[in-house]
Amino acid sequence: MAGSSFGTIFKITTWGESHGKGLGVVIDGCPAGIALSEADIQKFLDRRKPGQTKIATQRKEADEVEILSGVFEGRTTGTPISMLVKNTSQISKDYSEIASCYRPGHADYTFDMKYGFRDYRGGGRSSGRETIGRVAAGAVASLALKQLGIEVVSYTKSIHDIEINPENFDPTAILETPTCMPDRDASKKAEKYLAECIENMDSAGGVIECIVKHMPAGVGDPVFEKLDANLAKALMSIGAVKAVEIGDGVQVACTNGSLNNDAFRMAAGKVTKKTNHAGGILGGISDGDDIILRAYIKPTPSIFSAQETVNTSLEDMELKIKGRHDPIIVPRAVVVVESMTAITLFDALLLNMTARMDNIKKFYYDYSDK
Amino acid sequence: MAGSSFGTIFKITTWGESHGKGLGVVIDGCPAGIALSEADIQKFLDRRKPGQTKIATQRKEADEVEILSGVFEGRTTGTPISMLVKNTSQISKDYSEIASCYRPGHADYTFDMKYGFRDYRGGGRSSGRETIGRVAAGAVASLALKQLGIEVVSYTKSIHDIEINPENFDPTAILETPTCMPDRDASKKAEKYLAECIENMDSAGGVIECIVKHMPAGVGDPVFEKLDANLAKALMSIGAVKAVEIGDGVQVACTNGSLNNDAFRMAAGKVTKKTNHAGGILGGISDGDDIILRAYIKPTPSIFSAQETVNTSLEDMELKIKGRHDPIIVPRAVVVVESMTAITLFDALLLNMTARMDNIKKFYYDYSDK
Amino acid sequence: MAGSSFGTIFKITTWGESHGKGLGVVIDGCPAGIALSEADIQKFLDRRKPGQTKIATQRKEADEVEILSGVFEGRTTGTPISMLVKNTSQISKDYSEIASCYRPGHADYTFDMKYGFRDYRGGGRSSGRETIGRVAAGAVASLALKQLGIEVVSYTKSIHDIEINPENFDPTAILETPTCMPDRDASKKAEKYLAECIENMDSAGGVIECIVKHMPAGVGDPVFEKLDANLAKALMSIGAVKAVEIGDGVQVACTNGSLNNDAFRMAAGKVTKKTNHAGGILGGISDGDDIILRAYIKPTPSIFSAQETVNTSLEDMELKIKGRHDPIIVPRAVVVVESMTAITLFDALLLNMTARMDNIKKFYYDYSDK
Amino acid sequence: MAGSSFGTIFKITTWGESHGKGLGVVIDGCPAGIALSEADIQKFLDRRKPGQTKIATQRKEADEVEILSGVFEGRTTGTPISMLVKNTSQISKDYSEIASCYRPGHADYTFDMKYGFRDYRGGGRSSGRETIGRVAAGAVASLALKQLGIEVVSYTKSIHDIEINPENFDPTAILETPTCMPDRDASKKAEKYLAECIENMDSAGGVIECIVKHMPAGVGDPVFEKLDANLAKALMSIGAVKAVEIGDGVQVACTNGSLNNDAFRMAAGKVTKKTNHAGGILGGISDGDDIILRAYIKPTPSIFSAQETVNTSLEDMELKIKGRHDPIIVPRAVVVVESMTAITLFDALLLNMTARMDNIKKFYYDYSDK
């Protein structure tokens, strides 16, 4: 089946394997006239690069993006934007181990069941490198959102049981701490914990939070294409995410209506909510408040301690994974969560332009001849 | 935008407002030759009917389904199955209150922001009655899954802080307790808690769990159409769901790789997993183990105590909701979760038939002339 | 597969069999705020009703439409519009003949090959009655286009070798002649020819032309979603259409570039074309000129003379079709062509609103808070 | 809008501008296990290369394809196949003329109307080079069809008024004549006519025919996704196609039912048709007979004689096009028609696997554990 596309109007199609010739994305349906350069994309891609800190792998991946189409004289043309990142450091390795067995927590076994065989080099299509295309597209969506005054901020909320303290919240820390935590103290603790994980040949999980500011009210849809439903899919489609929540999320199961309902109040001539348990979405449609999302990320499945598993000849075996692997997925996934959120929201904003006939009439009478 | 369809091959389109002439669904792409009667559908619909227990509203809704097309001589024909449930008890009411103000926790405000106005009668399209079409379609998907040996079981896992005890698990209790809990003791406690909620003019939330047994391995897709991503969307698209998790879900954030990885072992000539933290899905593709899902449901937003809100003239006001409202959404949503899961899985199974060229060849050489 | 939907934003899903309980359509994605009544729809449906003239069957089909959802206080709400036409005169017939053999020129054989069996009553899903849903949806699309100043006119251009004379063109004749020809003289001749066909137990084909006036320039898409490509699909999806052309159509194969190119000239401050060989579409995008389409319709396959065929036991046989059948499909298909064109164009106009980032910005800054 | 994708299961997304960095395609949903090499693709691409004969432009375009993903150890993996053709000879040109005016018969004007500006280099996205991605994908679809025993043959049927003589039909001539005519005599005449066109600074149109052999019966869909409707869209989406027909096509308008109906007869234990006026499709579903399609192609709009037009400052002007342009589009479009047909049919075959529940059951019980 065709499962590598996401979005309806602003539609992205990613391709590429971890250790193949390269990875990339085609963005179809991007509006014309957005100023766009390779540097804009690179800035986003650099946030998911490995080899940068002690808690990430020491691999050197240049991951330089090249725009192949859809941009002319520095602006998007409205035609497909094809972007390519060539694989450079992924060459010549010994894959015999991963080729002949099923790594626990990985998709090796399920790929073989589905396709009959798999490109086992570096995890192939199920590698974390698959997100390169998402992030390149997310950079474009974020630029477009910014032009509409909408801001998406994403960061590490917790690593294992170490959580950020809202009182220490410092947005500049997100890009400066190796954990992408907006709390330098919490980050220190988490770094220490991760160092222990490495020593124990183990790995850790965590939570990524994403906040969307200045989203206009009235965007989304009431039934299957609820804004939160699409955001849930967007985030759950990221490898290693095992739970997604909106607003108070799992907490709503243990509360009461009198506590969970957000009272509406007028403030400065505008409808506002006194609280935001809903996380900015009511009935699948944005309510104008901050949208609040959380993704729960499992520990890196590639650990260095011995594991029981099965080989492709269907015999029990013991596996000791070699190579370089991050002890945690969370920090590098922060920009992926941000990208998927931006893509989902920009698409929803485009779709929403057709909600009312009077606006459609205004649009065609005001703009169509210009 | 067109947001009332779900699925790719087995595609459903729901329609209808709470207090309009009726509600229904068109299933397009249902394979030909499935034995199907109105009684099969009715059995599912009756599970979401109100007016049946103390903890549900005393409304009488017949909710009788009529199959209008796509079934001939007791079997599906492969053409669209249109099903209709006429509204009967929803006539002649006083809607002045709900028409002129924005109920907290409801979609009244966001509908007005999106569409400019709304059908306010009984919540219109954002009413829980919208799920009638989903459940009617879910009944068909469940019948199809049964023919493939796949079983979907859904039940209430917890209400507020009262959780079922796995040791008391009794599947027959699901359809017999008013809470849809598979644990009669826990159900008693929950019923008592809900009686208190009613007295306090308040409402409660809870958790629905869904287990899929005998799912073949290899079904799903590696990137955006991950099986878990589509299940997350399916569940999050149900009104009042605020979080969705697969397998260990939110717990994975606080565990380690050595604990979270499920070891593979051969057993009875088959690849099995020693544990199932993953919840039956690896890399977006089913691994042959039970699929385990959970949906977190918020408390009913319609509560009888006074609430602050805003009216459509944008003035602050105090609202006291009248009428009949369940103190909890969970029990009636159990069959909705089961339906959305069944629809998602059956669609994925259909899509998966094209994964391998050798199977496609066998299919056309073996079957095409029969 | 799911093949009963058409459109991306303004998306219709039709359902129903010729002699089942009814037929209908769900329109999803219709903008909110369009004034709409059952009478608006009925006017369109009445144009495809049989039993009205000598050249059409003497069946009495009331074909009365009921709007079940999506309209509140006389206006579309933005949620799905479900419309139902109950079958009334299609009851109690002898279908033994059509059940047990494959009528030449019909889909009986191909349905059995695809689905294994079929609802043979009156042709089931492959009956011309399937177009009821298209026409009901076309009525809505036409109303919306009218609000944008766009007019779609459709008529019979020729029946067999009798063609309308452009000099006699009289638009009022379209709804008044039994042939739907806008030329009363040609219509007379065609009626006479069709009377002969009836006497000869034979049937005739013809051509339907569709003209779209005041379409704004710049609507459509450059590659697969070319406006003409979607119009071609829309028209070819109507049963009995065997060829579709745009502008000069088949004639372009025998002309030269110097004759076929339409020169641009300024006129009244606007870019215009001196000729319109292109039929209003260049590179898949509207050029502001009239859009000109033609559909070639085959003769009614149900003829009363004896025909060779095969029965479902795979034996040769001779078939003499009984019952009531029009000697020509063309006049009743005129409103179907018009409907499919309107649906295609309105959807394209909605999709086109997202083509330019500067317009999207204006839209959200101008409208979003209203 | 997102208009650069085609297909549902076997879905292609093309990208690239005529004189940008390159052009390409991503095939998503290609089944795993098809033997595929760059040479397989190149063979198809070479059929649309220019610079090969007197009647085509003397441009040298290497158009060498590179497979970037989705193929491992010589077989498709089931993940997206990304293919790239770098532009090499398209560098450094003077585009001032084409940038500042609207060429008659081209999409320059309509692009500006839609997007506000355009990549004018060599026609940008509306160039014939856009078909490179289609042909690369068509090569893969053709290989897959061949494995199912299905053959697609495409050729030039006529150029201007010079038509092939069925009695001279020689399939080897298709790849050997510069016109792609399967009749060497007709080709000679056409070449002579085209030489005259060049001398007259003019261009010519023609007709491409496509025959599909050994298509199984029962493939396609009854309503909007009729096999002929999708083929019509596929062909009409090719630049310069102005009419599409199936079987007898435009001729059906002037015939009678008694002549146009194809009688069924048993032959060698199989249902056959005595004639094939229908062109292998009845009611949108294949009938097992040859599928016969025709596309009518307009003359090359780039002609060297002076033309009236308008510049981007909206002033009348006279244009004399320079550069190298084919006097006819037809021969180079033959492989494009063949490719689009192959893509459409393979996708329909994949979708058709889910038509019957009994086949789905056989599939999962027979194959799923292997």
PDB file of N, CA, C and O in Angstrom, chain A residues 96-125:
ATOM      1  N   SER A  96      25.936  -8.393   8.566  1.00  0.00           N
ATOM      2  CA  SER A  96      25.559  -9.812   8.613  1.00  0.00           C
ATOM      3  C   SER A  96      24.684 -10.112   9.822  1.00  0.00           C
ATOM      4  O   SER A  96      23.714 -10.863   9.717  1.00  0.00           O
ATOM      5  N   GLU A  97      24.989  -9.481  10.962  1.00  0.00           N
ATOM      6  CA  GLU A  97      24.239  -9.771  12.172  1.00  0.00           C
ATOM      7  C   GLU A  97      22.785  -9.348  12.025  1.00  0.00           C
ATOM      8  O   GLU A  97      21.863 -10.153  12.166  1.00  0.00           O
ATOM      9  N   ILE A  98      22.582  -8.068  11.707  1.00  0.00           N
ATOM     10  CA  ILE A  98      21.230  -7.532  11.607  1.00  0.00           C
ATOM     11  C   ILE A  98      20.459  -8.186  10.460  1.00  0.00           C
ATOM     12  O   ILE A  98      19.233  -8.294  10.492  1.00  0.00           O
ATOM     13  N   ALA A  99      21.195  -8.659   9.444  1.00  0.00           N
ATOM     14  CA  ALA A  99      20.532  -9.297   8.299  1.00  0.00           C
ATOM     15  C   ALA A  99      19.918 -10.629   8.683  1.00  0.00           C
ATOM     16  O   ALA A  99      18.879 -11.017   8.155  1.00  0.00           O
ATOM     17  N   SER A 100      20.557 -11.316   9.607  1.00  0.00           N
ATOM     18  CA  SER A 100      20.162 -12.706   9.844  1.00  0.00           C
ATOM     19  C   SER A 100      19.354 -12.905  11.115  1.00  0.00           C
ATOM     20  O   SER A 100      19.026 -14.029  11.465  1.00  0.00           O
ATOM     21  N   CYS A 101      19.061 -11.823  11.848  1.00  0.00           N
ATOM     22  CA  CYS A 101      18.248 -12.010  13.057  1.00  0.00           C
ATOM     23  C   CYS A 101      17.252 -10.883  13.231  1.00  0.00           C
ATOM     24  O   CYS A 101      17.300  -9.881  12.513  1.00  0.00           O
ATOM     25  N   TYR A 102      16.363 -11.058  14.163  1.00  0.00           N
ATOM     26  CA  TYR A 102      15.320 -10.072  14.435  1.00  0.00           C
ATOM     27  C   TYR A 102      15.614  -9.342  15.729  1.00  0.00           C
ATOM     28  O   TYR A 102      15.471  -9.896  16.822  1.00  0.00           O
ATOM     29  N   ARG A 103      16.050  -8.087  15.649  1.00  0.00           N
ATOM     30  CA  ARG A 103      16.365  -7.318  16.843  1.00  0.00           C
ATOM     31  C   ARG A 103      15.094  -7.027  17.652  1.00  0.00           C
ATOM     32  O   ARG A 103      14.120  -6.499  17.088  1.00  0.00           O
ATOM     33  N   PRO A 104      15.089  -7.328  18.945  1.00  0.00           N
ATOM     34  CA  PRO A 104      13.915  -7.007  19.772  1.00  0.00           C
ATOM     35  C   PRO A 104      13.607  -5.508  19.730  1.00  0.00           C
ATOM     36  O   PRO A 104      14.535  -4.683  19.716  1.00  0.00           O
ATOM     37  N   GLY A 105      12.328  -5.180  19.715  1.00  0.00           N
ATOM     38  CA  GLY A 105      11.915  -3.776  19.733  1.00  0.00           C
ATOM     39  C   GLY A 105      12.043  -3.082  18.399  1.00  0.00           C
ATOM     40  O   GLY A 105      11.675  -1.913  18.260  1.00  0.00           O
ATOM     41  N   HIS A 106      12.591  -3.789  17.398  1.00  0.00           N
ATOM     42  CA  HIS A 106      12.730  -3.215  16.064  1.00  0.00           C
ATOM     43  C   HIS A 106      11.705  -3.831  15.107  1.00  0.00           C
ATOM     44  O   HIS A 106      10.983  -4.767  15.475  1.00  0.00           O
ATOM     45  N   ALA A 107      11.682  -3.318  13.887  1.00  0.00           N
ATOM     46  CA  ALA A 107      10.692  -3.752  12.909  1.00  0.00           C
ATOM     47  C   ALA A 107      11.229  -4.847  11.976  1.00  0.00           C
ATOM     48  O   ALA A 107      10.604  -5.161  10.968  1.00  0.00           O
ATOM     49  N   ASP A 108      12.373  -5.442  12.320  1.00  0.00           N
ATOM     50  CA  ASP A 108      12.981  -6.439  11.425  1.00  0.00           C
ATOM     51  C   ASP A 108      12.008  -7.587  11.126  1.00  0.00           C
ATOM     52  O   ASP A 108      11.796  -7.969   9.970  1.00  0.00           O
ATOM     53  N   TYR A 109      11.452  -8.142  12.193  1.00  0.00           N
ATOM     54  CA  TYR A 109      10.559  -9.300  12.039  1.00  0.00           C
ATOM     55  C   TYR A 109       9.288  -8.911  11.280  1.00  0.00           C
ATOM     56  O   TYR A 109       8.857  -9.612  10.359  1.00  0.00           O
ATOM     57  N   THR A 110       8.691  -7.782  11.645  1.00  0.00           N
ATOM     58  CA  THR A 110       7.422  -7.408  11.011  1.00  0.00           C
ATOM     59  C   THR A 110       7.622  -7.036   9.540  1.00  0.00           C
ATOM     60  O   THR A 110       6.763  -7.307   8.704  1.00  0.00           O
ATOM     61  N   PHE A 111       8.777  -6.443   9.183  1.00  0.00           N
ATOM     62  CA  PHE A 111       9.070  -6.190   7.769  1.00  0.00           C
ATOM     63  C   PHE A 111       9.127  -7.496   6.986  1.00  0.00           C
ATOM     64  O   PHE A 111       8.573  -7.602   5.900  1.00  0.00           O
ATOM     65  N   ASP A 112       9.824  -8.472   7.524  1.00  0.00           N
ATOM     66  CA  ASP A 112       9.921  -9.760   6.826  1.00  0.00           C
ATOM     67  C   ASP A 112       8.543 -10.401   6.659  1.00  0.00           C
ATOM     68  O   ASP A 112       8.250 -11.009   5.628  1.00  0.00           O
ATOM     69  N   MET A 113       7.709 -10.265   7.682  1.00  0.00           N
ATOM     70  CA  MET A 113       6.362 -10.837   7.604  1.00  0.00           C
ATOM     71  C   MET A 113       5.538 -10.132   6.528  1.00  0.00           C
ATOM     72  O   MET A 113       4.743 -10.743   5.833  1.00  0.00           O
ATOM     73  N   LYS A 114       5.722  -8.824   6.416  1.00  0.00           N
ATOM     74  CA  LYS A 114       4.914  -8.069   5.448  1.00  0.00           C
ATOM     75  C   LYS A 114       5.432  -8.233   4.024  1.00  0.00           C
ATOM     76  O   LYS A 114       4.673  -8.521   3.108  1.00  0.00           O
ATOM     77  N   TYR A 115       6.740  -8.017   3.844  1.00  0.00           N
ATOM     78  CA  TYR A 115       7.280  -7.907   2.491  1.00  0.00           C
ATOM     79  C   TYR A 115       8.000  -9.162   2.006  1.00  0.00           C
ATOM     80  O   TYR A 115       8.364  -9.254   0.842  1.00  0.00           O
ATOM     81  N   GLY A 116       8.292 -10.104   2.918  1.00  0.00           N
ATOM     82  CA  GLY A 116       9.017 -11.298   2.507  1.00  0.00           C
ATOM     83  C   GLY A 116      10.521 -11.157   2.638  1.00  0.00           C
ATOM     84  O   GLY A 116      11.232 -12.148   2.744  1.00  0.00           O
ATOM     85  N   PHE A 117      11.009  -9.936   2.597  1.00  0.00           N
ATOM     86  CA  PHE A 117      12.423  -9.674   2.848  1.00  0.00           C
ATOM     87  C   PHE A 117      12.537  -8.179   3.182  1.00  0.00           C
ATOM     88  O   PHE A 117      11.546  -7.463   3.172  1.00  0.00           O
ATOM     89  N   ARG A 118      13.780  -7.731   3.491  1.00  0.00           N
ATOM     90  CA  ARG A 118      13.931  -6.320   3.852  1.00  0.00           C
ATOM     91  C   ARG A 118      15.336  -5.830   3.534  1.00  0.00           C
ATOM     92  O   ARG A 118      16.274  -6.611   3.482  1.00  0.00           O
ATOM     93  N   ASP A 119      15.420  -4.529   3.334  1.00  0.00           N
ATOM     94  CA  ASP A 119      16.719  -3.871   3.227  1.00  0.00           C
ATOM     95  C   ASP A 119      17.201  -3.690   4.663  1.00  0.00           C
ATOM     96  O   ASP A 119      16.775  -2.792   5.375  1.00  0.00           O
ATOM     97  N   TYR A 120      18.094  -4.586   5.085  1.00  0.00           N
ATOM     98  CA  TYR A 120      18.483  -4.632   6.503  1.00  0.00           C
ATOM     99  C   TYR A 120      19.566  -3.620   6.874  1.00  0.00           C
ATOM    100  O   TYR A 120      19.897  -3.447   8.041  1.00  0.00           O
ATOM    101  N   ARG A 121      20.102  -2.927   5.867  1.00  0.00           N
ATOM    102  CA  ARG A 121      21.229  -2.027   6.147  1.00  0.00           C
ATOM    103  C   ARG A 121      20.806  -0.855   7.031  1.00  0.00           C
ATOM    104  O   ARG A 121      20.074   0.038   6.587  1.00  0.00           O
ATOM    105  N   GLY A 122      21.220  -0.888   8.264  1.00  0.00           N
ATOM    106  CA  GLY A 122      20.955   0.228   9.177  1.00  0.00           C
ATOM    107  C   GLY A 122      19.489   0.394   9.521  1.00  0.00           C
ATOM    108  O   GLY A 122      19.064   1.468   9.940  1.00  0.00           O
ATOM    109  N   GLY A 123      18.709  -0.653   9.333  1.00  0.00           N
ATOM    110  CA  GLY A 123      17.281  -0.560   9.645  1.00  0.00           C
ATOM    111  C   GLY A 123      16.433  -0.223   8.438  1.00  0.00           C
ATOM    112  O   GLY A 123      15.210  -0.249   8.496  1.00  0.00           O
ATOM    113  N   GLY A 124      17.109   0.102   7.333  1.00  0.00           N
ATOM    114  CA  GLY A 124      16.389   0.362   6.095  1.00  0.00           C
ATOM    115  C   GLY A 124      15.386   1.485   6.230  1.00  0.00           C
ATOM    116  O   GLY A 124      15.705   2.570   6.710  1.00  0.00           O
ATOM    117  N   ARG A 125      14.163   1.215   5.837  1.00  0.00           N
ATOM    118  CA  ARG A 125      13.112   2.225   5.839  1.00  0.00           C
ATOM    119  C   ARG A 125      12.597   2.506   7.249  1.00  0.00           C
ATOM    120  O   ARG A 125      11.979   3.546   7.475  1.00  0.00           O
TER     121      ARG A 125
END
